[in-house]
Short mmCIF file of C-alpha atoms and ligand atoms in Angstrom, two decimals:
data_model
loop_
_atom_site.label_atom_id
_atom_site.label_comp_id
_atom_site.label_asym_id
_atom_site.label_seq_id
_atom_site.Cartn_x
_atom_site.Cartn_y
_atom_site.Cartn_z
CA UNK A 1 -19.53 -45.30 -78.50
CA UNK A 2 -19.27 -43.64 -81.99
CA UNK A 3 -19.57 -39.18 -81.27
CA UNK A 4 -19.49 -36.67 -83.95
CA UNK A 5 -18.01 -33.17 -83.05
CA UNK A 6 -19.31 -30.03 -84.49
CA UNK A 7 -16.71 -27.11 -84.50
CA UNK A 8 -17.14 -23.58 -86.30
CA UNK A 9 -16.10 -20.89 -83.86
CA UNK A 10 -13.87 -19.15 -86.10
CA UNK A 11 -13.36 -20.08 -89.90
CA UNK A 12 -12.42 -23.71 -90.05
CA UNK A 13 -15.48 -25.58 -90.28
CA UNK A 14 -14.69 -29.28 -88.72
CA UNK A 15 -16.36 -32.18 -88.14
CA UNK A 16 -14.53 -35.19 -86.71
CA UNK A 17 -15.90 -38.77 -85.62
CA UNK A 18 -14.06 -40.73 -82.92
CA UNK A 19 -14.89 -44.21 -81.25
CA UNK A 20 -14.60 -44.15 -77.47
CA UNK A 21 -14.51 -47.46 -75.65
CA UNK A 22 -12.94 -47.69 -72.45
CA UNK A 23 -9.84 -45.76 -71.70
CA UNK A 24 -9.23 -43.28 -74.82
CA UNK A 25 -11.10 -41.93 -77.58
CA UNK A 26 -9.35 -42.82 -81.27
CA UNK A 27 -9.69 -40.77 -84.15
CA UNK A 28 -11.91 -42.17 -87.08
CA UNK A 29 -12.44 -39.23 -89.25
CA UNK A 30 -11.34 -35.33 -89.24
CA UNK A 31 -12.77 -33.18 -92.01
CA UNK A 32 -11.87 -29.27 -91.92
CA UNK A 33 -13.08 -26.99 -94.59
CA UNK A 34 -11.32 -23.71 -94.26
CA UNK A 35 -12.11 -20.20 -95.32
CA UNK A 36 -9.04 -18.76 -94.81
CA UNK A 37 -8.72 -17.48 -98.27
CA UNK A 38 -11.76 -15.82 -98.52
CA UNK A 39 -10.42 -13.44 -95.26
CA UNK A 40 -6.91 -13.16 -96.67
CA UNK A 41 -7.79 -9.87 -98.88
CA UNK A 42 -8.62 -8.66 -95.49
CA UNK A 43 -6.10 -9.58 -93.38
CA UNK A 44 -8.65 -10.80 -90.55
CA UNK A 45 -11.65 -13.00 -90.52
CA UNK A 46 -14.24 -11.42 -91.50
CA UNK A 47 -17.57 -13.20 -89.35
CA UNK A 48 -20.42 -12.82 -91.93
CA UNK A 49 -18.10 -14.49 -94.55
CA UNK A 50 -16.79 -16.86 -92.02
CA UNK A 51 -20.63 -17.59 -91.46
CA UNK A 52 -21.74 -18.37 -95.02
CA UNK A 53 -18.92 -20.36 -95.29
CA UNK A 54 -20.17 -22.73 -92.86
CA UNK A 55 -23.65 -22.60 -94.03
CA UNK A 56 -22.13 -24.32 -97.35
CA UNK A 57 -19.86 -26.59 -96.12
CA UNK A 58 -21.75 -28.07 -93.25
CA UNK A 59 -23.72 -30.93 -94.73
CA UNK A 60 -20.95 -32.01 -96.73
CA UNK A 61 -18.71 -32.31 -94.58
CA UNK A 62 -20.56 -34.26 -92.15
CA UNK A 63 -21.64 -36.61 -94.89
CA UNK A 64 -17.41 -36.78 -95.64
CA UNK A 65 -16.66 -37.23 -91.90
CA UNK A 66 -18.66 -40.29 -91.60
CA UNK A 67 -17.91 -41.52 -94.71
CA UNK A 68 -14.54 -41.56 -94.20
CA UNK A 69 -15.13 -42.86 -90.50
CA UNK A 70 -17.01 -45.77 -91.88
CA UNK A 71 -19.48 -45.15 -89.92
CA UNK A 72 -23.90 -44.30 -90.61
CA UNK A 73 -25.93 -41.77 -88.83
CA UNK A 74 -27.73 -44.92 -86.91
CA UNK A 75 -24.07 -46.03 -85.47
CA UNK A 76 -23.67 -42.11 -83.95
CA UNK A 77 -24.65 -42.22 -80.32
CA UNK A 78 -23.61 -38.61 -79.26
CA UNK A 79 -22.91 -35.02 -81.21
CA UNK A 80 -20.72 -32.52 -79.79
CA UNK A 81 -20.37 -28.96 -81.08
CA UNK A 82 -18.72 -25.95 -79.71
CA UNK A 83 -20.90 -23.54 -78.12
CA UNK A 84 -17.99 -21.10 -77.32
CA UNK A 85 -16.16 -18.47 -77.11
CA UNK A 86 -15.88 -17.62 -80.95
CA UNK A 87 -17.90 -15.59 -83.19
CA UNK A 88 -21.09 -15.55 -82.77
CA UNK A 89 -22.41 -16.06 -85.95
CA UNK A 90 -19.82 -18.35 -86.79
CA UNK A 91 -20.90 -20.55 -83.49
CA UNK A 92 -24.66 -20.68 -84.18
CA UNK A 93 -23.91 -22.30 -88.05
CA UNK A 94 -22.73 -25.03 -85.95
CA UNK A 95 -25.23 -24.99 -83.12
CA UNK A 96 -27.83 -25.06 -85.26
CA UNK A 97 -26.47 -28.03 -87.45
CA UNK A 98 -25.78 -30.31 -84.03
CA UNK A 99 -29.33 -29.79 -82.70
CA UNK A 100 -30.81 -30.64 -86.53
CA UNK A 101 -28.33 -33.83 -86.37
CA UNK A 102 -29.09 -34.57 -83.03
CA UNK A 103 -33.03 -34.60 -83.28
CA UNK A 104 -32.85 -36.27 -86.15
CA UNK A 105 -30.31 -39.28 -84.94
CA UNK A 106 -32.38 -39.18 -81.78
CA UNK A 107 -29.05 -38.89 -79.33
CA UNK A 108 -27.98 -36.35 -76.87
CA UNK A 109 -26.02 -33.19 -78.21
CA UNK A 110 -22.99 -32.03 -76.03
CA UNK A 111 -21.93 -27.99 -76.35
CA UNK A 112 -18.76 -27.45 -75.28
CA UNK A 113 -16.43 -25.27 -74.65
CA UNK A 114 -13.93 -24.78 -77.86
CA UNK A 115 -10.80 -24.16 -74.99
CA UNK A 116 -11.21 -27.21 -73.16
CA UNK A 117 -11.49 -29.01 -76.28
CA UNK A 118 -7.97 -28.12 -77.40
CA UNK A 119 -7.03 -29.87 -74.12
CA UNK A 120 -9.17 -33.48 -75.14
CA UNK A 121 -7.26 -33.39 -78.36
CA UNK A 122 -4.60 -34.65 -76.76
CA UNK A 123 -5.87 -37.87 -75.70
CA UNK A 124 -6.84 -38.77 -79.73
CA UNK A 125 -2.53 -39.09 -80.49
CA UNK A 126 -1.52 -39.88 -76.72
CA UNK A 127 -4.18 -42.05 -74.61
CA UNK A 128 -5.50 -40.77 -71.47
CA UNK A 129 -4.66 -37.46 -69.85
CA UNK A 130 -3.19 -37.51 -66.23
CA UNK A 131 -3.90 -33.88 -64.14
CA UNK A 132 -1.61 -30.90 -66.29
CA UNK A 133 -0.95 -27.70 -66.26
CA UNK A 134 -2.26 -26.75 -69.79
CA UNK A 135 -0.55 -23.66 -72.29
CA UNK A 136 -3.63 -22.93 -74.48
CA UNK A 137 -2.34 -20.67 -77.10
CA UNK A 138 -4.12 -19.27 -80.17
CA UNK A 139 -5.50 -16.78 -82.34
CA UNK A 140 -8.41 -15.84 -79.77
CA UNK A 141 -6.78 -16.84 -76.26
CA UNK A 142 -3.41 -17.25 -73.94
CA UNK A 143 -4.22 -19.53 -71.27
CA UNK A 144 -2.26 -21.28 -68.29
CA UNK A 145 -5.00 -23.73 -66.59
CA UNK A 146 -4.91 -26.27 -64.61
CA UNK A 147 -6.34 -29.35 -65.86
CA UNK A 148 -7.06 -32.02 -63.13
CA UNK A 149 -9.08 -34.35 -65.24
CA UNK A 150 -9.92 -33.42 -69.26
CA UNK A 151 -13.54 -33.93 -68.75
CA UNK A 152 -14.09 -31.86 -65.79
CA UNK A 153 -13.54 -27.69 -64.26
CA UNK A 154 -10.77 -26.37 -64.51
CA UNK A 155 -8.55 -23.21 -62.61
CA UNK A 156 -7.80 -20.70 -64.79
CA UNK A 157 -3.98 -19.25 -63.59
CA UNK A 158 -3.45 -16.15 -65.97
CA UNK A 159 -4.02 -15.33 -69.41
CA UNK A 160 -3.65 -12.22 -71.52
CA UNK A 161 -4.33 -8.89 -70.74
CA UNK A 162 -4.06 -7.63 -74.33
CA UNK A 163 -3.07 -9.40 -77.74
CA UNK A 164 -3.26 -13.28 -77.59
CA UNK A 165 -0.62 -15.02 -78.92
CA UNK A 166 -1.72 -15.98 -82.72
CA UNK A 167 -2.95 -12.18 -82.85
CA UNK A 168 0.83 -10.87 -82.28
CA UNK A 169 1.96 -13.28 -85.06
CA UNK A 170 -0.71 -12.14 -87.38
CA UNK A 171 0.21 -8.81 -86.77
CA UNK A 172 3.78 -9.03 -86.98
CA UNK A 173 3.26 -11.36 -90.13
CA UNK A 174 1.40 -8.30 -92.00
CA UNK A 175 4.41 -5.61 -90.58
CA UNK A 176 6.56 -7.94 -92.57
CA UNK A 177 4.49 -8.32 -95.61
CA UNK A 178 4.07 -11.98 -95.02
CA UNK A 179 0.32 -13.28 -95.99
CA UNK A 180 -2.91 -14.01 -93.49
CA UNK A 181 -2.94 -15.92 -91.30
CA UNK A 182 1.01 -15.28 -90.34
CA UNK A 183 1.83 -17.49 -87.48
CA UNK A 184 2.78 -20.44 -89.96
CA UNK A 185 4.65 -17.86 -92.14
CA UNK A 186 6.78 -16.24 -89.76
CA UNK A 187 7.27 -19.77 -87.80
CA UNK A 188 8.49 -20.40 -91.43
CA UNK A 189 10.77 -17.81 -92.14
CA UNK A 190 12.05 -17.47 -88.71
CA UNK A 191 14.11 -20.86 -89.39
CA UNK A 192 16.57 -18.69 -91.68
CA UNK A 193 17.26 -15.70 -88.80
CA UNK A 194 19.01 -15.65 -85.73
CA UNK A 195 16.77 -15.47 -82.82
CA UNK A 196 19.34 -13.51 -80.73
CA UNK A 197 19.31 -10.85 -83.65
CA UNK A 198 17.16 -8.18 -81.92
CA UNK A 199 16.64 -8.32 -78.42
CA UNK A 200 12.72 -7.61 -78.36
CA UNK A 201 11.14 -7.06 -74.92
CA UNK A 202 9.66 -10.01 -72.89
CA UNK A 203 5.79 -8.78 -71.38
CA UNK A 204 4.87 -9.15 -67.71
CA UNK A 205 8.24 -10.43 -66.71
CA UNK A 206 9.27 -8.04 -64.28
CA UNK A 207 9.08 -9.20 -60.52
CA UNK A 208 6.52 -7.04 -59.41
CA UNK A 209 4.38 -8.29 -62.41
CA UNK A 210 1.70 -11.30 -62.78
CA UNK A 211 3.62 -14.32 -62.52
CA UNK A 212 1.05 -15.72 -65.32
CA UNK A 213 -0.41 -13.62 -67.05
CA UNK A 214 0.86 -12.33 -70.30
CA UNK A 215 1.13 -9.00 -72.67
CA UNK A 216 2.22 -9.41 -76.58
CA UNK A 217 1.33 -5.39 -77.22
CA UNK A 218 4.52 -3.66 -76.24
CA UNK A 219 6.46 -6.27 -78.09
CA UNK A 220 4.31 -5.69 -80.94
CA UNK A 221 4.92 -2.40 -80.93
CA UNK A 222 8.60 -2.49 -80.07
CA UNK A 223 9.03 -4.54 -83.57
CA UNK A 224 6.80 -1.90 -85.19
CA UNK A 225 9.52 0.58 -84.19
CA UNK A 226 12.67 -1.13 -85.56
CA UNK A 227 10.99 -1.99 -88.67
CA UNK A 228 10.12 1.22 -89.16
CA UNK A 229 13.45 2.77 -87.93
CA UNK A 230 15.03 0.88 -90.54
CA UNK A 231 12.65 1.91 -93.50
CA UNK A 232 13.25 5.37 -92.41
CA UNK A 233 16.79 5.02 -92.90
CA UNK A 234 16.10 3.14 -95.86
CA UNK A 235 18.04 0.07 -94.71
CA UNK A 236 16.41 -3.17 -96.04
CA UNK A 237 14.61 -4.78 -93.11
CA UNK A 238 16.19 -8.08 -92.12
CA UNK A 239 13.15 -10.36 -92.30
CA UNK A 240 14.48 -13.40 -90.85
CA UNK A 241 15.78 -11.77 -87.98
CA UNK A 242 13.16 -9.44 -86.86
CA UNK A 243 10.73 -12.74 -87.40
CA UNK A 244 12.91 -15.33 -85.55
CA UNK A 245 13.50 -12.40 -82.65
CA UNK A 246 10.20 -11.58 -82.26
CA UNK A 247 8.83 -15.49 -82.13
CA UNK A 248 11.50 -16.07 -79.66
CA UNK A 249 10.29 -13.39 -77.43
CA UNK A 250 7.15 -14.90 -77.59
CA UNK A 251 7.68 -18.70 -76.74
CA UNK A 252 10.76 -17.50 -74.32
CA UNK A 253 7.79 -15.78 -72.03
CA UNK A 254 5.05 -18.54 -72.44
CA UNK A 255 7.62 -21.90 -71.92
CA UNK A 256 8.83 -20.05 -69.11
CA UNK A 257 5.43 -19.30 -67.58
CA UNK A 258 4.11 -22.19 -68.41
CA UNK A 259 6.90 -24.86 -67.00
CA UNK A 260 6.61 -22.40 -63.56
CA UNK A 261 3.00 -22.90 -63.56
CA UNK A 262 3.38 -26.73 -64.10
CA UNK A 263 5.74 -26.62 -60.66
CA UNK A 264 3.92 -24.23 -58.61
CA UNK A 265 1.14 -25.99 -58.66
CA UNK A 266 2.78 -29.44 -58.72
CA UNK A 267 1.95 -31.27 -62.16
CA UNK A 268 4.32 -33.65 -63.68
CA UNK A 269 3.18 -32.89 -67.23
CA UNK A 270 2.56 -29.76 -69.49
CA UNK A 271 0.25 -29.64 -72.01
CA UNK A 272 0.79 -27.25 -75.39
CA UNK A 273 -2.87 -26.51 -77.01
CA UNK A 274 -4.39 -24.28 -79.65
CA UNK A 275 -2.98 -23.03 -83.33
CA UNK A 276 -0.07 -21.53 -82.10
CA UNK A 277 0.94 -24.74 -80.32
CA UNK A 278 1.72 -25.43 -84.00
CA UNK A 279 4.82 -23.76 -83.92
CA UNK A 280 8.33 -25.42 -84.08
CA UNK A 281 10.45 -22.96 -81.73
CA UNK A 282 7.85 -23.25 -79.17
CA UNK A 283 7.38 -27.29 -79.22
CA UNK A 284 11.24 -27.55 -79.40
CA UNK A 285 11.93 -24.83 -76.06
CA UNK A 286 9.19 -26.22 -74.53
CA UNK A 287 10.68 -30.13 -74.48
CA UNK A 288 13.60 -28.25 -74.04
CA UNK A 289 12.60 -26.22 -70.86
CA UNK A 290 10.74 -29.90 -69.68
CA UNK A 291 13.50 -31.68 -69.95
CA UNK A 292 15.23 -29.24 -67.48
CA UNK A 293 12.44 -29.21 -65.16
CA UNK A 294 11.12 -33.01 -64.76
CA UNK A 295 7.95 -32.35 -66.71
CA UNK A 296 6.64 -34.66 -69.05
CA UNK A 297 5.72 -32.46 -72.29
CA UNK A 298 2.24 -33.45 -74.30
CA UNK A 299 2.06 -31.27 -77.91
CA UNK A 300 -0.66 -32.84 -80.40
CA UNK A 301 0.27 -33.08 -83.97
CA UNK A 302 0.35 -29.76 -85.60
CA UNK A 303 -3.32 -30.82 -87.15
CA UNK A 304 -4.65 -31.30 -84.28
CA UNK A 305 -3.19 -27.98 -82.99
CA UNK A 306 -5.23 -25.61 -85.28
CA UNK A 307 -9.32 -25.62 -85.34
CA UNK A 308 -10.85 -28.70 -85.84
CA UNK A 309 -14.01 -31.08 -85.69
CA UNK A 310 -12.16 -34.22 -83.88
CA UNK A 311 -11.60 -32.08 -80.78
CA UNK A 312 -14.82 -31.80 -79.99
CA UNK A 313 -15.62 -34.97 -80.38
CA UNK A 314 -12.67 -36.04 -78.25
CA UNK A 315 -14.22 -33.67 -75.52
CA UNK A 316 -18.28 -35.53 -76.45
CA UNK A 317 -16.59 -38.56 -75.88
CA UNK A 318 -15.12 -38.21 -72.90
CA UNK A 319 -18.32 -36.53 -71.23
CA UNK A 320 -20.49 -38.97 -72.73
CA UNK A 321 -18.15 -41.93 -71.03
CA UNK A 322 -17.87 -40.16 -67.81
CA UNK A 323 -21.61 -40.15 -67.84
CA UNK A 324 -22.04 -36.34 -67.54
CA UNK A 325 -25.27 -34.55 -68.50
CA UNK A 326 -26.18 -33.73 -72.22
CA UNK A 327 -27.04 -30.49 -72.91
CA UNK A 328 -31.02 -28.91 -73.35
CA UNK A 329 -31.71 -28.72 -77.41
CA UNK A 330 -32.40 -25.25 -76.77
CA UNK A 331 -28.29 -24.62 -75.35
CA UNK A 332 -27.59 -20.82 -76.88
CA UNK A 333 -23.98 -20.36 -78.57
CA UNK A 334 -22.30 -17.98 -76.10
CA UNK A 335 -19.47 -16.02 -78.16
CA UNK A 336 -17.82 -15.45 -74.31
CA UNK A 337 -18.15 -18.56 -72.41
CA UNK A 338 -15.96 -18.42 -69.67
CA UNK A 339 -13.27 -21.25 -69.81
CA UNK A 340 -14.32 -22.71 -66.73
CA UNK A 341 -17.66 -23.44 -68.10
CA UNK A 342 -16.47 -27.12 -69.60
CA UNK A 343 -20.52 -28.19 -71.09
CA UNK A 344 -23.00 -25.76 -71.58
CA UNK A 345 -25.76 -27.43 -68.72
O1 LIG B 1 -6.57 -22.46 -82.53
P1 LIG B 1 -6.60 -21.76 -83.83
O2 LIG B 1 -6.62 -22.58 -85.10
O3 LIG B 1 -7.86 -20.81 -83.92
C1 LIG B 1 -8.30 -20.07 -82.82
O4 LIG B 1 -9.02 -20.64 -81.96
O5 LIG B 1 -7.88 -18.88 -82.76
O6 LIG B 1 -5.37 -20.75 -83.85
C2 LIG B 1 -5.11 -19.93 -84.97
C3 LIG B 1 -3.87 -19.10 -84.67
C4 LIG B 1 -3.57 -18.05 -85.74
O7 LIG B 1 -3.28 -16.82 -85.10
C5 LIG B 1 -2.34 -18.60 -86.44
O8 LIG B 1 -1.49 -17.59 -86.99
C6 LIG B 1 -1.67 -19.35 -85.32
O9 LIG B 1 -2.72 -19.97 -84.61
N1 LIG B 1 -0.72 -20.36 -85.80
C7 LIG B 1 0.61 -20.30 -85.57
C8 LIG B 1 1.19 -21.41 -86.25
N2 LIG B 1 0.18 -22.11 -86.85
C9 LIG B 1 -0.99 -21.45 -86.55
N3 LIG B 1 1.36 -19.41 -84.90
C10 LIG B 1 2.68 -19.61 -84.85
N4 LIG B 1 3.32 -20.63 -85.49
C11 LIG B 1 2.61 -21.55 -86.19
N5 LIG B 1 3.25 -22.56 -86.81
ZN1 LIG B 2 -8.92 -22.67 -81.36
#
């Protein structure tokens, strides 16, 4: 079973082709086209120009994807896209393209949701998936779910009530004059400071408070202060240190929510997903935190992490091998699809 997946939610435009034949999909091709400099000037995404983006790069990087997979349009016999959350103009570029591709090829299109796909990456580096207790952490979203099979519903636990995670890097990134998108750069420059430099407030841990849930504002706005104590008093800001600080706030107060997730609800493995999963103090106290707690610790590759085509296709193939429904040709991109909505039906 050859599936290609469709995914333009936000502004990489990816198209990935994997071969599923029994117990685990594997990864023939993953083709992103980003147009992350085009929003950089901006210091956000900026939807139409997202949008036109993947109007250009669609076709050819389909005709890449399978060219690199080795594969022809007659061998493809499923396309997946992402139907949501995202932008919605973003989202309907690729829509659009997987219902063209999928009339043409004659084979069943999948819409998916972009969430649970950050789960079925997984499987592509690390075979198949038992039950978890999944950390989805990115740019749009802070999620603890429970995963009992990567193909089917899943329980959403908490999530967060303000900033997601990849937002309060971005943010803090620009504070410290570091460029767009700043999770990578202040993952980056954190590795020179001392993470016990500042002690920055952890959200929502407070006894009385959601036990999973999560809140990045009032640390964003507690670094927002120091820097701009310290400008005041014209002291040079410590970069390093206010960037290592503030990342360990973070990933201190989603490891630890996350591994007492995994053991409330009894899972032997935790699963890291979404662009922030990218980031090197988080992977390292998360195995760290495992270790402690008896929980086996899955983190894709740091490609696989960020937005991308093979993800979706991981998630077609494993609904088109569990025998699940396709979706109608006239499926709607839905910029707030609820992450328990898995296929759009
Ligand atoms: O999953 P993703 O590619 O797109 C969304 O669905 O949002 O996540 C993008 C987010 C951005 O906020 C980016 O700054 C963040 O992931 N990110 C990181 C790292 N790499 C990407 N954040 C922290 N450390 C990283 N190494
Ligand atoms: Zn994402």
């Amino acid at each position: 079973m050859i599936v290609v997946g469709i995914e333009t939610s936000c502004d990489e435009t990816g198209v990935g082709v994997v071969r599923h034949d029994g117990a685990a999909p594997e990864l023939l091709a993953n083709e992103v086209a980003s147009s992350v400099d085009e929003h950089a000037r901006f210091g956000g995404v900026v939807p139409e120009v997202a949008s036109r983006a993947h109007l250009q790069a669609m076709v050819p990087a389909v005709r890449r994807a399978l060219a690199t997979a080795g594969v022809t349009a007659r061998d493809v016999d499923a396309v997946a896209v992402t139907a949501g959350p995202g932008l919605t103009g973003a989202l309907l570029v690729g829509v659009a393209a997987a219902k063209a591709y999928a009339t043409a090829w004659d084979v069943p299109l999948y819409g998916v949701n972009h969430l649970a796909a950050h789960v079925a990456v997984d499987t592509l580096q690390h075979g198949p998936l038992p039950p978890c207790l999944a950390l989805l952490v990115s740019g749009g979203h802070s999620s603890l779910l429970d995963v009992p099979d990567v193909a089917g519903p899943v329980t959403p636990l908490g999530a967060t009530i303000d900033d997601a995670a990849g937002e309060a890097f971005d943010k803090i990134a620009r504070l410290l004059g570091l460029p767009f998108p700043g999770g990578p750069h202040v993952d980056r420059v954190a590795r020179d400071g001392d993470p016990r430099a500042i002690a920055f407030p952890r959200g929502l841990t407070g006894p009385r408070d959601a036990p999973f849930d999560f809140s990045f504002s009032g640390l964003k706005t507690a670094v927002a202060r120091h820097v701009e104590a310290l400008e005041r008093a014209g002291t040079p800001v410590p970069v390093a240190d206010v960037a290592a600080s503030f990342q360990e706030a973070v990933v201190d107060v989603l490891t630890a929510k996350a591994v007492r997730a995994a053991r409330e609800r009894g899972m032997e493995t935790l699963l890291l997903g979404g662009g922030v999963a990218a980031n090197s103090r988080l992977r390292a106290l998360a195995q760290e935190r495992c270790d402690v707690a008896g929980l086996a610790l899955r983190v894709p590759r740091p490609g696989l992490c960020t937005d991308n085509g093979a993800m979706v296709a991981a998630l077609g193939a494993h609904l088109l091998v569990s025998g699940a429904q396709a979706s109608p040709l006239d499926l709607p991109a839905d910029s707030s699809m609820p992450v328990t909505e898995v296929l759009v039906s």
